[in-house]
Amino acid sequence: DPTDPGFRMTSTADYARCALLASLTALAACGGGGSSPPPPSPPPVACTSSPPPPPPATVSAEPQVTFAVTNGAGVAGTVVLTLNRTAAPVTVTNFLQYVNSGFYNCTLFHRHAPNFVLQGGGFAAPLTAGGSSPVPKPTQSPIVLEVGRGLSNTALSVAMARTNELNSATSQFFINLVNNPALDTASGGYAVFGQVTAGAEVITASRNAPCLAWSAFLPSGDCLPSPNIIITAASQTR
């Protein structure tokens, strides 16, 4: 059940992925590297769990967040997210609170849904496919769903994940790997609040990184990047 292990995207959204998005076909057969044996373990990835420096002074330009991302085995670099506080003020404020508290440091992208999304922001690294059931990090209170405000789930846009409840998003977010317009309205919609504006090559490397199925935790066809793709540091840079 994709609502149970912290995916925070509903089964209806997964159905929409298969049934409504004409460009995404035969996803049930797309397991990434799900059937491959585990790759050799890379050296441990170093990260800091301490809060980042204080955010910069507020300016008129939309805020930006920079993630340092690595798996120690081919994925390495920074990803810049430009947030849209004009269209999604509650969502952006919530996201920045997590960033500036250090919440995202040492978390990982726990779900790769091939040709769909890369999802993270809920679990501390490391996670091992087939291991103990992961426990999500404690979060702040859920926020109101901000949809229908001119933002769409296009490729490289960033949106909040949630459960079946509309106003249930907390810390988990996803990066759209392709255009996913059905997510604008499926099950009430998923709130877009920003865009990857630098580091797209890191997302591409993440898409191509080794990935293992974990049927007890992830839906069929989805996988856990292994080695883990870890956010080693997150900070508000504008």
PDB file of C-alpha atoms in Angstrom:
ATOM      1  CA  ASP A   1       0.000   0.000   0.000  1.00  0.00           C
ATOM      2  CA  PRO A   2       1.779   3.120  -1.152  1.00  0.00           C
ATOM      3  CA  THR A   3       0.194   5.199   1.599  1.00  0.00           C
ATOM      4  CA  ASP A   4       1.795   3.139   4.379  1.00  0.00           C
ATOM      5  CA  PRO A   5       5.596   3.352   4.273  1.00  0.00           C
ATOM      6  CA  GLY A   6       5.876   7.098   4.015  1.00  0.00           C
ATOM      7  CA  PHE A   7       5.606   7.565   0.273  1.00  0.00           C
ATOM      8  CA  ARG A   8       3.000  10.237   0.988  1.00  0.00           C
ATOM      9  CA  MET A   9       1.644   9.842  -2.535  1.00  0.00           C
ATOM     10  CA  THR A  10      -1.643   8.059  -2.843  1.00  0.00           C
ATOM     11  CA  SER A  11      -2.450   4.864  -4.672  1.00  0.00           C
ATOM     12  CA  THR A  12      -4.690   6.964  -6.895  1.00  0.00           C
ATOM     13  CA  ALA A  13      -1.654   8.968  -7.955  1.00  0.00           C
ATOM     14  CA  ASP A  14       0.180   5.763  -8.767  1.00  0.00           C
ATOM     15  CA  TYR A  15      -2.837   4.674 -10.800  1.00  0.00           C
ATOM     16  CA  ALA A  16      -2.802   8.015 -12.569  1.00  0.00           C
ATOM     17  CA  ARG A  17       0.832   7.446 -13.409  1.00  0.00           C
ATOM     18  CA  CYS A  18      -0.032   4.218 -15.252  1.00  0.00           C
ATOM     19  CA  ALA A  19      -3.507   4.908 -16.605  1.00  0.00           C
ATOM     20  CA  LEU A  20      -3.695   8.637 -17.261  1.00  0.00           C
ATOM     21  CA  LEU A  21      -0.235   9.654 -18.431  1.00  0.00           C
ATOM     22  CA  ALA A  22      -0.116   8.590 -22.057  1.00  0.00           C
ATOM     23  CA  SER A  23       3.617   9.206 -22.244  1.00  0.00           C
ATOM     24  CA  LEU A  24       4.354   6.792 -19.394  1.00  0.00           C
ATOM     25  CA  THR A  25       3.519   3.293 -20.504  1.00  0.00           C
ATOM     26  CA  ALA A  26       4.303  -0.154 -19.097  1.00  0.00           C
ATOM     27  CA  LEU A  27       5.580   1.255 -15.828  1.00  0.00           C
ATOM     28  CA  ALA A  28       4.849  -2.028 -14.096  1.00  0.00           C
ATOM     29  CA  ALA A  29       7.714  -3.461 -16.090  1.00  0.00           C
ATOM     30  CA  CYS A  30      10.105  -0.649 -15.182  1.00  0.00           C
ATOM     31  CA  GLY A  31      12.004  -1.666 -12.116  1.00  0.00           C
ATOM     32  CA  GLY A  32      15.147   0.372 -12.636  1.00  0.00           C
ATOM     33  CA  GLY A  33      17.858  -1.923 -11.346  1.00  0.00           C
ATOM     34  CA  GLY A  34      15.392  -3.791  -9.179  1.00  0.00           C
ATOM     35  CA  SER A  35      16.371  -7.272 -10.327  1.00  0.00           C
ATOM     36  CA  SER A  36      20.121  -6.717 -10.238  1.00  0.00           C
ATOM     37  CA  PRO A  37      22.339  -7.972  -7.418  1.00  0.00           C
ATOM     38  CA  PRO A  38      23.465  -5.372  -4.874  1.00  0.00           C
ATOM     39  CA  PRO A  39      26.403  -3.305  -6.123  1.00  0.00           C
ATOM     40  CA  PRO A  40      29.657  -3.179  -4.147  1.00  0.00           C
ATOM     41  CA  SER A  41      29.368  -0.886  -1.144  1.00  0.00           C
ATOM     42  CA  PRO A  42      31.032   2.500  -1.726  1.00  0.00           C
ATOM     43  CA  PRO A  43      32.858   4.347   1.043  1.00  0.00           C
ATOM     44  CA  PRO A  44      30.504   5.839   3.652  1.00  0.00           C
ATOM     45  CA  VAL A  45      29.069   9.197   2.616  1.00  0.00           C
ATOM     46  CA  ALA A  46      29.924  11.977   5.040  1.00  0.00           C
ATOM     47  CA  CYS A  47      27.229  14.455   5.948  1.00  0.00           C
ATOM     48  CA  THR A  48      26.511  16.909   8.710  1.00  0.00           C
ATOM     49  CA  SER A  49      23.398  16.739  10.836  1.00  0.00           C
ATOM     50  CA  SER A  50      23.960  20.198  12.297  1.00  0.00           C
ATOM     51  CA  PRO A  51      21.746  23.081  11.156  1.00  0.00           C
ATOM     52  CA  PRO A  52      23.048  25.155   8.242  1.00  0.00           C
ATOM     53  CA  PRO A  53      24.137  28.794   8.574  1.00  0.00           C
ATOM     54  CA  PRO A  54      21.347  31.329   9.108  1.00  0.00           C
ATOM     55  CA  PRO A  55      19.443  32.123   5.918  1.00  0.00           C
ATOM     56  CA  PRO A  56      20.466  35.216   3.974  1.00  0.00           C
ATOM     57  CA  ALA A  57      18.598  38.488   4.240  1.00  0.00           C
ATOM     58  CA  THR A  58      15.230  38.519   2.523  1.00  0.00           C
ATOM     59  CA  VAL A  59      15.269  39.960  -0.985  1.00  0.00           C
ATOM     60  CA  SER A  60      12.550  40.522  -3.550  1.00  0.00           C
ATOM     61  CA  ALA A  61      13.698  37.603  -5.693  1.00  0.00           C
ATOM     62  CA  GLU A  62      12.175  34.208  -5.031  1.00  0.00           C
ATOM     63  CA  PRO A  63      14.105  32.151  -2.442  1.00  0.00           C
ATOM     64  CA  GLN A  64      16.539  29.417  -3.404  1.00  0.00           C
ATOM     65  CA  VAL A  65      17.688  26.264  -1.635  1.00  0.00           C
ATOM     66  CA  THR A  66      20.871  24.360  -2.453  1.00  0.00           C
ATOM     67  CA  PHE A  67      21.216  20.630  -1.818  1.00  0.00           C
ATOM     68  CA  ALA A  68      24.584  18.891  -1.833  1.00  0.00           C
ATOM     69  CA  VAL A  69      23.840  15.393  -3.141  1.00  0.00           C
ATOM     70  CA  THR A  70      25.974  12.265  -3.485  1.00  0.00           C
ATOM     71  CA  ASN A  71      25.853   8.486  -3.458  1.00  0.00           C
ATOM     72  CA  GLY A  72      29.619   8.068  -3.295  1.00  0.00           C
ATOM     73  CA  ALA A  73      29.542   6.190  -6.578  1.00  0.00           C
ATOM     74  CA  GLY A  74      28.890   8.478  -9.524  1.00  0.00           C
ATOM     75  CA  VAL A  75      26.213  10.848  -8.252  1.00  0.00           C
ATOM     76  CA  ALA A  76      27.786  14.026  -6.874  1.00  0.00           C
ATOM     77  CA  GLY A  77      27.062  17.735  -7.063  1.00  0.00           C
ATOM     78  CA  THR A  78      24.661  20.438  -6.025  1.00  0.00           C
ATOM     79  CA  VAL A  79      21.035  20.953  -6.954  1.00  0.00           C
ATOM     80  CA  VAL A  80      19.493  24.413  -6.731  1.00  0.00           C
ATOM     81  CA  LEU A  81      15.758  24.720  -6.178  1.00  0.00           C
ATOM     82  CA  THR A  82      14.132  28.071  -6.904  1.00  0.00           C
ATOM     83  CA  LEU A  83      10.955  28.294  -4.847  1.00  0.00           C
ATOM     84  CA  ASN A  84       7.755  30.127  -5.754  1.00  0.00           C
ATOM     85  CA  ARG A  85       6.501  31.813  -2.603  1.00  0.00           C
ATOM     86  CA  THR A  86       4.179  33.978  -4.699  1.00  0.00           C
ATOM     87  CA  ALA A  87       2.060  31.033  -5.823  1.00  0.00           C
ATOM     88  CA  ALA A  88       2.677  28.708  -2.862  1.00  0.00           C
ATOM     89  CA  PRO A  89       3.490  30.836   0.205  1.00  0.00           C
ATOM     90  CA  VAL A  90       2.483  28.285   2.862  1.00  0.00           C
ATOM     91  CA  THR A  91       4.316  25.451   1.150  1.00  0.00           C
ATOM     92  CA  VAL A  92       7.493  27.480   0.649  1.00  0.00           C
ATOM     93  CA  THR A  93       7.493  28.703   4.248  1.00  0.00           C
ATOM     94  CA  ASN A  94       7.068  25.129   5.459  1.00  0.00           C
ATOM     95  CA  PHE A  95       9.873  23.838   3.208  1.00  0.00           C
ATOM     96  CA  LEU A  96      12.275  26.575   4.307  1.00  0.00           C
ATOM     97  CA  GLN A  97      11.582  25.815   7.950  1.00  0.00           C
ATOM     98  CA  TYR A  98      12.723  22.244   7.378  1.00  0.00           C
ATOM     99  CA  VAL A  99      15.765  23.414   5.406  1.00  0.00           C
ATOM    100  CA  ASN A 100      16.872  26.006   7.948  1.00  0.00           C
ATOM    101  CA  SER A 101      16.444  23.643  10.901  1.00  0.00           C
ATOM    102  CA  GLY A 102      18.826  21.145   9.298  1.00  0.00           C
ATOM    103  CA  PHE A 103      16.042  18.578   8.905  1.00  0.00           C
ATOM    104  CA  TYR A 104      17.039  17.523   5.394  1.00  0.00           C
ATOM    105  CA  ASN A 105      20.727  17.062   6.178  1.00  0.00           C
ATOM    106  CA  CYS A 106      21.618  13.363   5.973  1.00  0.00           C
ATOM    107  CA  THR A 107      18.239  12.370   4.524  1.00  0.00           C
ATOM    108  CA  LEU A 108      17.994  10.448   1.267  1.00  0.00           C
ATOM    109  CA  PHE A 109      15.917   9.978  -1.848  1.00  0.00           C
ATOM    110  CA  HIS A 110      14.099   6.831  -0.789  1.00  0.00           C
ATOM    111  CA  ARG A 111      11.882   6.302  -3.818  1.00  0.00           C
ATOM    112  CA  HIS A 112      12.773   6.261  -7.499  1.00  0.00           C
ATOM    113  CA  ALA A 113       9.686   5.706  -9.620  1.00  0.00           C
ATOM    114  CA  PRO A 114      11.242   5.338 -13.102  1.00  0.00           C
ATOM    115  CA  ASN A 115      10.068   7.893 -15.640  1.00  0.00           C
ATOM    116  CA  PHE A 116       7.892   9.445 -12.961  1.00  0.00           C
ATOM    117  CA  VAL A 117       9.396  10.947  -9.781  1.00  0.00           C
ATOM    118  CA  LEU A 118      12.332  10.943  -7.392  1.00  0.00           C
ATOM    119  CA  GLN A 119      11.051  11.319  -3.837  1.00  0.00           C
ATOM    120  CA  GLY A 120      12.816  12.206  -0.610  1.00  0.00           C
ATOM    121  CA  GLY A 121      12.722  14.290   2.524  1.00  0.00           C
ATOM    122  CA  GLY A 122      11.322  11.758   4.951  1.00  0.00           C
ATOM    123  CA  PHE A 123      13.976   9.278   6.066  1.00  0.00           C
ATOM    124  CA  ALA A 124      17.460   9.472   7.495  1.00  0.00           C
ATOM    125  CA  ALA A 125      20.226   7.606   5.678  1.00  0.00           C
ATOM    126  CA  PRO A 126      21.218   4.868   5.360  1.00  0.00           C
ATOM    127  CA  LEU A 127      18.480   2.543   4.162  1.00  0.00           C
ATOM    128  CA  THR A 128      19.098  -0.981   2.877  1.00  0.00           C
ATOM    129  CA  ALA A 129      16.665  -2.691   0.518  1.00  0.00           C
ATOM    130  CA  GLY A 130      15.171  -5.672   2.291  1.00  0.00           C
ATOM    131  CA  GLY A 131      16.281  -4.394   5.669  1.00  0.00           C
ATOM    132  CA  SER A 132      14.254  -3.271   8.650  1.00  0.00           C
ATOM    133  CA  SER A 133      11.161  -1.220   7.928  1.00  0.00           C
ATOM    134  CA  PRO A 134      12.257   2.436   7.882  1.00  0.00           C
ATOM    135  CA  VAL A 135      10.827   4.914  10.352  1.00  0.00           C
ATOM    136  CA  PRO A 136      10.173   8.428   9.031  1.00  0.00           C
ATOM    137  CA  LYS A 137      11.731  11.379  10.816  1.00  0.00           C
ATOM    138  CA  PRO A 138       9.406  13.308  13.157  1.00  0.00           C
ATOM    139  CA  THR A 139       7.859  16.254  11.352  1.00  0.00           C
ATOM    140  CA  GLN A 140       6.015  19.484  11.937  1.00  0.00           C
ATOM    141  CA  SER A 141       2.254  19.710  11.589  1.00  0.00           C
ATOM    142  CA  PRO A 142       0.768  19.146   8.121  1.00  0.00           C
ATOM    143  CA  ILE A 143       0.061  22.105   5.880  1.00  0.00           C
ATOM    144  CA  VAL A 144      -2.804  23.195   3.667  1.00  0.00           C
ATOM    145  CA  LEU A 145      -2.755  21.972   0.054  1.00  0.00           C
ATOM    146  CA  GLU A 146      -1.903  24.777  -2.383  1.00  0.00           C
ATOM    147  CA  VAL A 147      -2.985  23.686  -5.871  1.00  0.00           C
ATOM    148  CA  GLY A 148      -4.639  25.402  -8.808  1.00  0.00           C
ATOM    149  CA  ARG A 149      -2.344  28.414  -8.570  1.00  0.00           C
ATOM    150  CA  GLY A 150      -0.741  28.338 -11.984  1.00  0.00           C
ATOM    151  CA  LEU A 151       2.019  25.831 -11.234  1.00  0.00           C
ATOM    152  CA  SER A 152       2.149  22.421 -12.900  1.00  0.00           C
ATOM    153  CA  ASN A 153       3.960  19.128 -12.311  1.00  0.00           C
ATOM    154  CA  THR A 154       6.299  19.576 -15.252  1.00  0.00           C
ATOM    155  CA  ALA A 155       9.721  17.972 -15.630  1.00  0.00           C
ATOM    156  CA  LEU A 156      12.156  19.152 -12.912  1.00  0.00           C
ATOM    157  CA  SER A 157       9.427  20.878 -10.925  1.00  0.00           C
ATOM    158  CA  VAL A 158       9.349  20.174  -7.188  1.00  0.00           C
ATOM    159  CA  ALA A 159       6.116  19.280  -5.398  1.00  0.00           C
ATOM    160  CA  MET A 160       4.989  18.123  -1.982  1.00  0.00           C
ATOM    161  CA  ALA A 161       4.128  14.496  -1.345  1.00  0.00           C
ATOM    162  CA  ARG A 162       1.180  13.655   0.884  1.00  0.00           C
ATOM    163  CA  THR A 163      -1.179  10.894   1.991  1.00  0.00           C
ATOM    164  CA  ASN A 164      -4.798  10.362   0.899  1.00  0.00           C
ATOM    165  CA  GLU A 165      -5.704  13.373   3.044  1.00  0.00           C
ATOM    166  CA  LEU A 166      -5.511  16.579   1.034  1.00  0.00           C
ATOM    167  CA  ASN A 167      -3.992  18.724   3.777  1.00  0.00           C
ATOM    168  CA  SER A 168      -1.384  16.218   4.948  1.00  0.00           C
ATOM    169  CA  ALA A 169       1.953  17.281   3.434  1.00  0.00           C
ATOM    170  CA  THR A 170       4.791  17.674   5.920  1.00  0.00           C
ATOM    171  CA  SER A 171       8.436  17.222   4.879  1.00  0.00           C
ATOM    172  CA  GLN A 172       8.424  14.832   1.931  1.00  0.00           C
ATOM    173  CA  PHE A 173       8.775  16.228  -1.557  1.00  0.00           C
ATOM    174  CA  PHE A 174       9.365  14.872  -5.043  1.00  0.00           C
ATOM    175  CA  ILE A 175      11.113  16.001  -8.192  1.00  0.00           C
ATOM    176  CA  ASN A 176       9.168  15.297 -11.370  1.00  0.00           C
ATOM    177  CA  LEU A 177      11.403  13.399 -13.786  1.00  0.00           C
ATOM    178  CA  VAL A 178       9.036  13.991 -16.717  1.00  0.00           C
ATOM    179  CA  ASN A 179       5.952  16.079 -17.386  1.00  0.00           C
ATOM    180  CA  ASN A 180       3.255  14.710 -15.048  1.00  0.00           C
ATOM    181  CA  PRO A 181       0.230  16.959 -15.674  1.00  0.00           C
ATOM    182  CA  ALA A 182      -2.184  14.392 -14.218  1.00  0.00           C
ATOM    183  CA  LEU A 183      -0.685  15.105 -10.785  1.00  0.00           C
ATOM    184  CA  ASP A 184      -2.091  18.633 -10.965  1.00  0.00           C
ATOM    185  CA  THR A 185      -5.560  17.215 -10.351  1.00  0.00           C
ATOM    186  CA  ALA A 186      -5.243  13.510  -9.425  1.00  0.00           C
ATOM    187  CA  SER A 187      -6.790  12.841  -6.012  1.00  0.00           C
ATOM    188  CA  GLY A 188      -7.083  16.573  -5.451  1.00  0.00           C
ATOM    189  CA  GLY A 189      -3.687  17.445  -6.878  1.00  0.00           C
ATOM    190  CA  TYR A 190      -0.098  17.689  -5.655  1.00  0.00           C
ATOM    191  CA  ALA A 191       1.263  21.118  -4.804  1.00  0.00           C
ATOM    192  CA  VAL A 192       4.145  22.346  -6.936  1.00  0.00           C
ATOM    193  CA  PHE A 193       6.241  24.962  -5.133  1.00  0.00           C
ATOM    194  CA  GLY A 194       9.504  25.223  -7.027  1.00  0.00           C
ATOM    195  CA  GLN A 195      11.781  24.181  -9.865  1.00  0.00           C
ATOM    196  CA  VAL A 196      15.254  22.712 -10.289  1.00  0.00           C
ATOM    197  CA  THR A 197      17.132  25.652 -11.800  1.00  0.00           C
ATOM    198  CA  ALA A 198      20.690  24.295 -11.532  1.00  0.00           C
ATOM    199  CA  GLY A 199      22.114  20.819 -11.162  1.00  0.00           C
ATOM    200  CA  ALA A 200      19.835  19.031 -13.611  1.00  0.00           C
ATOM    201  CA  GLU A 201      22.803  16.805 -14.437  1.00  0.00           C
ATOM    202  CA  VAL A 202      22.764  15.542 -10.836  1.00  0.00           C
ATOM    203  CA  ILE A 203      19.124  14.552 -11.247  1.00  0.00           C
ATOM    204  CA  THR A 204      19.994  12.778 -14.500  1.00  0.00           C
ATOM    205  CA  ALA A 205      22.789  10.887 -12.756  1.00  0.00           C
ATOM    206  CA  SER A 206      20.354   9.973  -9.984  1.00  0.00           C
ATOM    207  CA  ARG A 207      17.907   8.581 -12.555  1.00  0.00           C
ATOM    208  CA  ASN A 208      20.641   6.367 -13.953  1.00  0.00           C
ATOM    209  CA  ALA A 209      22.102   5.242 -10.617  1.00  0.00           C
ATOM    210  CA  PRO A 210      21.770   1.651  -9.343  1.00  0.00           C
ATOM    211  CA  CYS A 211      18.428   0.992  -7.719  1.00  0.00           C
ATOM    212  CA  LEU A 212      16.979  -2.021  -5.896  1.00  0.00           C
ATOM    213  CA  ALA A 213      13.397  -3.204  -5.523  1.00  0.00           C
ATOM    214  CA  TRP A 214      12.016  -3.417  -1.985  1.00  0.00           C
ATOM    215  CA  SER A 215       8.561  -4.951  -2.193  1.00  0.00           C
ATOM    216  CA  ALA A 216       7.857  -4.600   1.525  1.00  0.00           C
ATOM    217  CA  PHE A 217       8.372  -0.839   1.322  1.00  0.00           C
ATOM    218  CA  LEU A 218       7.925   0.359  -2.256  1.00  0.00           C
ATOM    219  CA  PRO A 219       5.268  -0.208  -4.941  1.00  0.00           C
ATOM    220  CA  SER A 220       5.977  -2.625  -7.746  1.00  0.00           C
ATOM    221  CA  GLY A 221       8.250  -0.994 -10.318  1.00  0.00           C
ATOM    222  CA  ASP A 222       9.755   1.484  -7.859  1.00  0.00           C
ATOM    223  CA  CYS A 223      13.125   1.092  -6.186  1.00  0.00           C
ATOM    224  CA  LEU A 224      15.496   2.375  -3.517  1.00  0.00           C
ATOM    225  CA  PRO A 225      18.644   3.982  -4.937  1.00  0.00           C
ATOM    226  CA  SER A 226      21.488   1.773  -3.731  1.00  0.00           C
ATOM    227  CA  PRO A 227      24.013   3.141  -2.829  1.00  0.00           C
ATOM    228  CA  ASN A 228      21.728   5.671  -1.188  1.00  0.00           C
ATOM    229  CA  ILE A 229      21.507   9.084  -2.822  1.00  0.00           C
ATOM    230  CA  ILE A 230      21.994  11.310   0.209  1.00  0.00           C
ATOM    231  CA  ILE A 231      21.367  15.009   0.787  1.00  0.00           C
ATOM    232  CA  THR A 232      24.566  15.704   2.713  1.00  0.00           C
ATOM    233  CA  ALA A 233      23.706  19.363   3.294  1.00  0.00           C
ATOM    234  CA  ALA A 234      20.764  21.632   2.586  1.00  0.00           C
ATOM    235  CA  SER A 235      20.761  25.399   2.993  1.00  0.00           C
ATOM    236  CA  GLN A 236      18.812  28.434   1.942  1.00  0.00           C
ATOM    237  CA  THR A 237      21.137  30.313  -0.371  1.00  0.00           C
ATOM    238  CA  ARG A 238      18.797  33.139  -1.356  1.00  0.00           C
TER     239      ARG A 238
END
